[in-house]
């Protein structure tokens, strides 16, 4: 819950039963600071950037893409 005390995963597999994503989902940077979402941002001025994929109900593969696209 805190990167200062818990660290920060930049690339790898995150284990958690607390997420509500489904296996196979693509995860994007959320439009709310500090969030990820399965919804592709679509508002002009927002950015689309893939940050990972859901492997199962317990595992998320985190591997942020270096590419991002600004919605025009």
Tab-separated table of N, CA, C and O in Angstrom:
chain	number	residue	atom	x	y	z
A	1	UNK	N	0.799	-1.203	0.000
A	1	UNK	CA	0.000	0.000	0.000
A	1	UNK	C	0.841	1.266	0.000
A	1	UNK	O	0.323	2.331	-0.232
A	2	UNK	N	2.150	1.114	0.283
A	2	UNK	CA	3.040	2.273	0.296
A	2	UNK	C	4.365	1.909	-0.352
A	2	UNK	O	5.056	1.004	0.115
A	3	UNK	N	4.717	2.609	-1.415
A	3	UNK	CA	5.988	2.309	-2.082
A	3	UNK	C	7.176	2.608	-1.174
A	3	UNK	O	8.235	2.004	-1.309
A	4	UNK	N	7.005	3.513	-0.225
A	4	UNK	CA	8.087	3.848	0.700
A	4	UNK	C	8.431	2.680	1.626
A	4	UNK	O	9.596	2.460	1.945
A	5	UNK	N	7.435	1.911	2.028
A	5	UNK	CA	7.678	0.792	2.944
A	5	UNK	C	7.557	-0.573	2.284
A	5	UNK	O	8.168	-1.529	2.730
A	6	UNK	N	6.769	-0.679	1.207
A	6	UNK	CA	6.529	-1.967	0.562
A	6	UNK	C	7.337	-2.172	-0.708
A	6	UNK	O	7.370	-3.277	-1.241
A	7	UNK	N	7.948	-1.113	-1.229
A	7	UNK	CA	8.683	-1.216	-2.487
A	7	UNK	C	7.780	-0.946	-3.672
A	7	UNK	O	6.604	-0.626	-3.530
A	8	UNK	N	8.360	-1.086	-4.863
A	8	UNK	CA	7.626	-0.812	-6.093
A	8	UNK	C	8.032	-1.825	-7.138
A	8	UNK	O	9.218	-1.974	-7.444
A	9	UNK	N	7.080	-2.565	-7.681
A	9	UNK	CA	7.349	-3.555	-8.710
A	9	UNK	C	7.376	-2.865	-10.065
A	9	UNK	O	6.389	-2.272	-10.481
A	10	UNK	N	8.528	-2.918	-10.736
A	10	UNK	CA	8.675	-2.278	-12.029
A	10	UNK	C	8.470	-3.287	-13.156
A	10	UNK	O	7.924	-2.958	-14.203
A	11	UNK	N	8.881	-4.527	-12.931
A	11	UNK	CA	8.695	-5.586	-13.923
A	11	UNK	C	8.704	-6.920	-13.190
A	11	UNK	O	9.578	-7.176	-12.369
A	12	UNK	N	7.704	-7.746	-13.482
A	12	UNK	CA	7.636	-9.049	-12.846
A	12	UNK	C	6.200	-9.467	-12.596
A	12	UNK	O	5.266	-8.881	-13.131
A	13	UNK	N	6.035	-10.480	-11.764
A	13	UNK	CA	4.705	-11.015	-11.481
A	13	UNK	C	4.272	-10.588	-10.082
A	13	UNK	O	4.992	-10.796	-9.107
A	14	UNK	N	3.098	-9.994	-10.023
A	14	UNK	CA	2.499	-9.543	-8.766
A	14	UNK	C	1.440	-10.559	-8.361
A	14	UNK	O	0.582	-10.929	-9.160
A	15	UNK	N	1.506	-11.022	-7.127
A	15	UNK	CA	0.539	-11.979	-6.609
A	15	UNK	C	-0.435	-11.264	-5.680
A	15	UNK	O	-0.010	-10.606	-4.731
A	16	UNK	N	-1.722	-11.365	-5.990
A	16	UNK	CA	-2.742	-10.725	-5.154
A	16	UNK	C	-4.106	-11.329	-5.463
A	16	UNK	O	-4.444	-11.567	-6.611
A	17	UNK	N	-4.870	-11.558	-4.433
A	17	UNK	CA	-6.253	-12.001	-4.600
A	17	UNK	C	-7.211	-10.826	-4.475
A	17	UNK	O	-8.415	-10.994	-4.476
A	18	UNK	N	-6.644	-9.610	-4.371
A	18	UNK	CA	-7.465	-8.424	-4.114
A	18	UNK	C	-7.945	-7.716	-5.377
A	18	UNK	O	-8.728	-6.793	-5.292
A	19	UNK	N	-7.479	-8.123	-6.550
A	19	UNK	CA	-7.915	-7.430	-7.766
A	19	UNK	C	-9.146	-8.094	-8.360
A	19	UNK	O	-9.441	-9.249	-8.089
A	20	UNK	N	-9.872	-7.328	-9.169
A	20	UNK	CA	-11.119	-7.832	-9.767
A	20	UNK	C	-10.973	-8.013	-11.269
A	20	UNK	O	-11.966	-8.037	-11.987
A	21	UNK	N	-9.739	-8.143	-11.761
A	21	UNK	CA	-9.509	-8.313	-13.190
A	21	UNK	C	-9.681	-9.781	-13.577
A	21	UNK	O	-9.607	-10.671	-12.734
A	22	UNK	N	-9.873	-10.032	-14.873
A	22	UNK	CA	-10.037	-11.391	-15.385
A	22	UNK	C	-8.815	-11.819	-16.166
A	22	UNK	O	-8.162	-10.988	-16.814
A	23	UNK	N	-8.516	-13.117	-16.123
A	23	UNK	CA	-7.382	-13.654	-16.867
A	23	UNK	C	-7.485	-13.241	-18.331
A	23	UNK	O	-8.560	-13.297	-18.931
A	24	UNK	N	-6.362	-12.779	-18.882
A	24	UNK	CA	-6.331	-12.352	-20.265
A	24	UNK	C	-6.521	-10.856	-20.462
A	24	UNK	O	-6.266	-10.337	-21.546
A	25	UNK	N	-6.967	-10.154	-19.425
A	25	UNK	CA	-7.159	-8.703	-19.532
A	25	UNK	C	-5.829	-7.992	-19.754
A	25	UNK	O	-4.806	-8.380	-19.197
A	26	UNK	N	-5.866	-6.947	-20.564
A	26	UNK	CA	-4.732	-6.046	-20.729
A	26	UNK	C	-4.938	-4.897	-19.758
A	26	UNK	O	-6.041	-4.377	-19.619
A	27	UNK	N	-3.869	-4.491	-19.080
A	27	UNK	CA	-3.957	-3.409	-18.108
A	27	UNK	C	-3.295	-2.151	-18.655
A	27	UNK	O	-2.200	-2.212	-19.219
A	28	UNK	N	-3.962	-1.033	-18.468
A	28	UNK	CA	-3.497	0.267	-18.954
A	28	UNK	C	-3.304	1.207	-17.768
A	28	UNK	O	-3.915	1.021	-16.715
A	29	UNK	N	-2.485	2.238	-17.950
A	29	UNK	CA	-2.384	3.290	-16.948
A	29	UNK	C	-3.756	3.927	-16.830
A	29	UNK	O	-4.379	4.288	-17.833
A	30	UNK	N	-4.255	4.059	-15.610
A	30	UNK	CA	-5.566	4.655	-15.390
A	30	UNK	C	-5.520	6.167	-15.491
A	30	UNK	O	-4.457	6.789	-15.399
A	31	UNK	N	-6.671	6.764	-15.677
A	31	UNK	CA	-6.749	8.226	-15.758
A	31	UNK	C	-6.757	8.867	-14.371
A	31	UNK	O	-6.589	10.063	-14.245
A	32	UNK	N	-6.939	8.059	-13.328
A	32	UNK	CA	-6.813	8.515	-11.948
A	32	UNK	C	-5.411	8.152	-11.481
A	32	UNK	O	-4.988	6.999	-11.644
A	33	UNK	N	-4.705	9.108	-10.924
A	33	UNK	CA	-3.316	8.907	-10.518
A	33	UNK	C	-3.138	7.644	-9.675
A	33	UNK	O	-3.883	7.398	-8.732
A	34	UNK	N	-2.151	6.824	-10.050
A	34	UNK	CA	-1.807	5.645	-9.274
A	34	UNK	C	-2.665	4.430	-9.535
A	34	UNK	O	-2.607	3.467	-8.779
A	35	UNK	N	-3.472	4.447	-10.604
A	35	UNK	CA	-4.352	3.311	-10.869
A	35	UNK	C	-4.029	2.642	-12.194
A	35	UNK	O	-3.412	3.230	-13.078
A	36	UNK	N	-4.455	1.384	-12.291
A	36	UNK	CA	-4.445	0.668	-13.566
A	36	UNK	C	-5.874	0.267	-13.867
A	36	UNK	O	-6.701	0.141	-12.957
A	37	UNK	N	-6.170	0.063	-15.132
A	37	UNK	CA	-7.536	-0.232	-15.543
A	37	UNK	C	-7.525	-1.119	-16.781
A	37	UNK	O	-6.521	-1.200	-17.483
A	38	UNK	N	-8.643	-1.759	-17.041
A	38	UNK	CA	-8.803	-2.535	-18.271
A	38	UNK	C	-9.474	-1.697	-19.354
A	38	UNK	O	-9.627	-2.145	-20.477
A	39	UNK	N	-9.859	-0.485	-18.998
A	39	UNK	CA	-10.522	0.419	-19.933
A	39	UNK	C	-9.488	1.278	-20.652
A	39	UNK	O	-8.704	1.975	-20.003
A	40	UNK	N	-9.492	1.237	-21.972
A	40	UNK	CA	-8.558	2.045	-22.754
A	40	UNK	C	-8.972	3.510	-22.651
A	40	UNK	O	-10.121	3.845	-22.939
A	41	UNK	N	-8.070	4.392	-22.217
A	41	UNK	CA	-8.413	5.819	-22.182
A	41	UNK	C	-8.836	6.294	-23.571
A	41	UNK	O	-8.281	5.856	-24.581
A	42	UNK	N	-9.828	7.190	-23.612
A	42	UNK	CA	-10.351	7.612	-24.917
A	42	UNK	C	-10.619	9.117	-25.026
A	42	UNK	O	-11.058	9.583	-26.070
A	43	UNK	N	-10.341	9.860	-23.979
A	43	UNK	CA	-10.587	11.295	-23.980
A	43	UNK	C	-9.389	12.032	-24.564
A	43	UNK	O	-8.248	11.709	-24.228
A	44	UNK	N	-9.620	13.004	-25.461
A	44	UNK	CA	-8.497	13.775	-26.013
A	44	UNK	C	-7.594	14.325	-24.906
A	44	UNK	O	-8.075	14.815	-23.883
A	45	UNK	N	-6.287	14.188	-25.109
A	45	UNK	CA	-5.308	14.642	-24.124
A	45	UNK	C	-4.853	13.552	-23.172
A	45	UNK	O	-3.843	13.698	-22.500
A	46	UNK	N	-5.592	12.436	-23.098
A	46	UNK	CA	-5.179	11.307	-22.269
A	46	UNK	C	-4.196	10.442	-23.054
A	46	UNK	O	-4.088	10.542	-24.272
A	47	UNK	N	-3.481	9.586	-22.340
A	47	UNK	CA	-2.500	8.708	-22.959
A	47	UNK	C	-2.893	7.255	-22.792
A	47	UNK	O	-3.432	6.868	-21.763
A	48	UNK	N	-2.607	6.441	-23.808
A	48	UNK	CA	-2.812	5.006	-23.747
A	48	UNK	C	-1.445	4.371	-23.578
A	48	UNK	O	-0.545	4.582	-24.395
A	49	UNK	N	-1.279	3.619	-22.479
A	49	UNK	CA	-0.022	2.915	-22.241
A	49	UNK	C	-0.320	1.597	-21.541
A	49	UNK	O	-0.934	1.561	-20.479
A	50	UNK	N	0.125	0.498	-22.141
A	50	UNK	CA	-0.047	-0.828	-21.550
A	50	UNK	C	0.981	-0.995	-20.436
A	50	UNK	O	2.164	-0.701	-20.625
A	51	UNK	N	0.525	-1.473	-19.268
A	51	UNK	CA	1.443	-1.703	-18.155
A	51	UNK	C	1.542	-3.166	-17.758
A	51	UNK	O	2.411	-3.539	-16.977
A	52	UNK	N	0.661	-4.005	-18.293
A	52	UNK	CA	0.747	-5.414	-17.947
A	52	UNK	C	-0.451	-6.206	-18.416
A	52	UNK	O	-1.319	-5.693	-19.140
A	53	UNK	N	-0.467	-7.461	-17.954
A	53	UNK	CA	-1.510	-8.393	-18.358
A	53	UNK	C	-1.913	-9.247	-17.158
A	53	UNK	O	-1.081	-9.579	-16.314
A	54	UNK	N	-3.185	-9.618	-17.107
A	54	UNK	CA	-3.679	-10.452	-16.018
A	54	UNK	C	-3.490	-11.912	-16.415
A	54	UNK	O	-3.979	-12.351	-17.460
A	55	UNK	N	-2.749	-12.647	-15.590
A	55	UNK	CA	-2.485	-14.055	-15.868
A	55	UNK	C	-3.576	-14.953	-15.303
A	55	UNK	O	-3.923	-15.967	-15.900
A	56	UNK	N	-4.093	-14.589	-14.133
A	56	UNK	CA	-5.147	-15.376	-13.480
A	56	UNK	C	-5.786	-14.516	-12.400
A	56	UNK	O	-5.426	-13.354	-12.232
A	57	UNK	N	-6.690	-15.110	-11.634
A	57	UNK	CA	-7.335	-14.346	-10.565
A	57	UNK	C	-6.358	-13.997	-9.447
A	57	UNK	O	-6.673	-13.185	-8.583
A	58	UNK	N	-5.174	-14.569	-9.480
A	58	UNK	CA	-4.187	-14.319	-8.427
A	58	UNK	C	-2.893	-13.666	-8.903
A	58	UNK	O	-2.077	-13.264	-8.073
A	59	UNK	N	-2.681	-13.595	-10.230
A	59	UNK	CA	-1.394	-13.111	-10.730
A	59	UNK	C	-1.539	-12.095	-11.856
A	59	UNK	O	-2.342	-12.279	-12.769
A	60	UNK	N	-0.723	-11.040	-11.761
A	60	UNK	CA	-0.657	-10.011	-12.794
A	60	UNK	C	0.796	-9.900	-13.242
A	60	UNK	O	1.699	-9.824	-12.401
A	61	UNK	N	1.013	-9.912	-14.548
A	61	UNK	CA	2.353	-9.716	-15.097
A	61	UNK	C	2.536	-8.231	-15.384
A	61	UNK	O	1.825	-7.657	-16.200
A	62	UNK	N	3.480	-7.608	-14.684
A	62	UNK	CA	3.763	-6.186	-14.850
A	62	UNK	C	4.973	-6.028	-15.763
A	62	UNK	O	6.045	-6.575	-15.480
A	63	UNK	N	4.791	-5.325	-16.874
A	63	UNK	CA	5.877	-5.046	-17.814
A	63	UNK	C	5.470	-3.824	-18.635
A	63	UNK	O	5.015	-3.945	-19.770
A	64	UNK	N	5.618	-2.624	-18.067
A	64	UNK	CA	5.168	-1.409	-18.753
A	64	UNK	C	5.809	-1.240	-20.129
A	64	UNK	O	7.025	-1.381	-20.278
A	65	UNK	N	4.991	-0.952	-21.114
A	65	UNK	CA	5.479	-0.696	-22.470
A	65	UNK	C	6.183	0.657	-22.498
A	65	UNK	O	5.739	1.607	-21.854
A	66	UNK	N	7.271	0.755	-23.262
A	66	UNK	CA	7.915	2.055	-23.405
A	66	UNK	C	7.127	2.975	-24.339
A	66	UNK	O	7.398	4.163	-24.429
A	67	UNK	N	6.143	2.401	-25.034
A	67	UNK	CA	5.346	3.169	-25.995
A	67	UNK	C	4.074	3.695	-25.354
A	67	UNK	O	3.479	3.048	-24.507
A	68	UNK	N	3.667	4.878	-25.768
A	68	UNK	CA	2.391	5.441	-25.335
A	68	UNK	C	1.852	6.297	-26.476
A	68	UNK	O	2.594	6.797	-27.301
A	69	UNK	N	0.538	6.419	-26.497
A	69	UNK	CA	-0.129	7.166	-27.573
A	69	UNK	C	-1.026	8.215	-26.920
A	69	UNK	O	-1.818	7.899	-26.025
A	70	UNK	N	-0.901	9.457	-27.344
A	70	UNK	CA	-1.795	10.501	-26.852
A	70	UNK	C	-3.038	10.537	-27.729
A	70	UNK	O	-2.958	10.530	-28.962
A	71	UNK	N	-4.198	10.536	-27.074
A	71	UNK	CA	-5.467	10.612	-27.795
A	71	UNK	C	-5.648	12.037	-28.299
A	71	UNK	O	-5.567	12.994	-27.540
A	72	UNK	N	-5.875	12.164	-29.606
A	72	UNK	CA	-6.036	13.502	-30.212
A	72	UNK	C	-7.480	13.961	-30.122
A	72	UNK	O	-8.396	13.233	-30.022
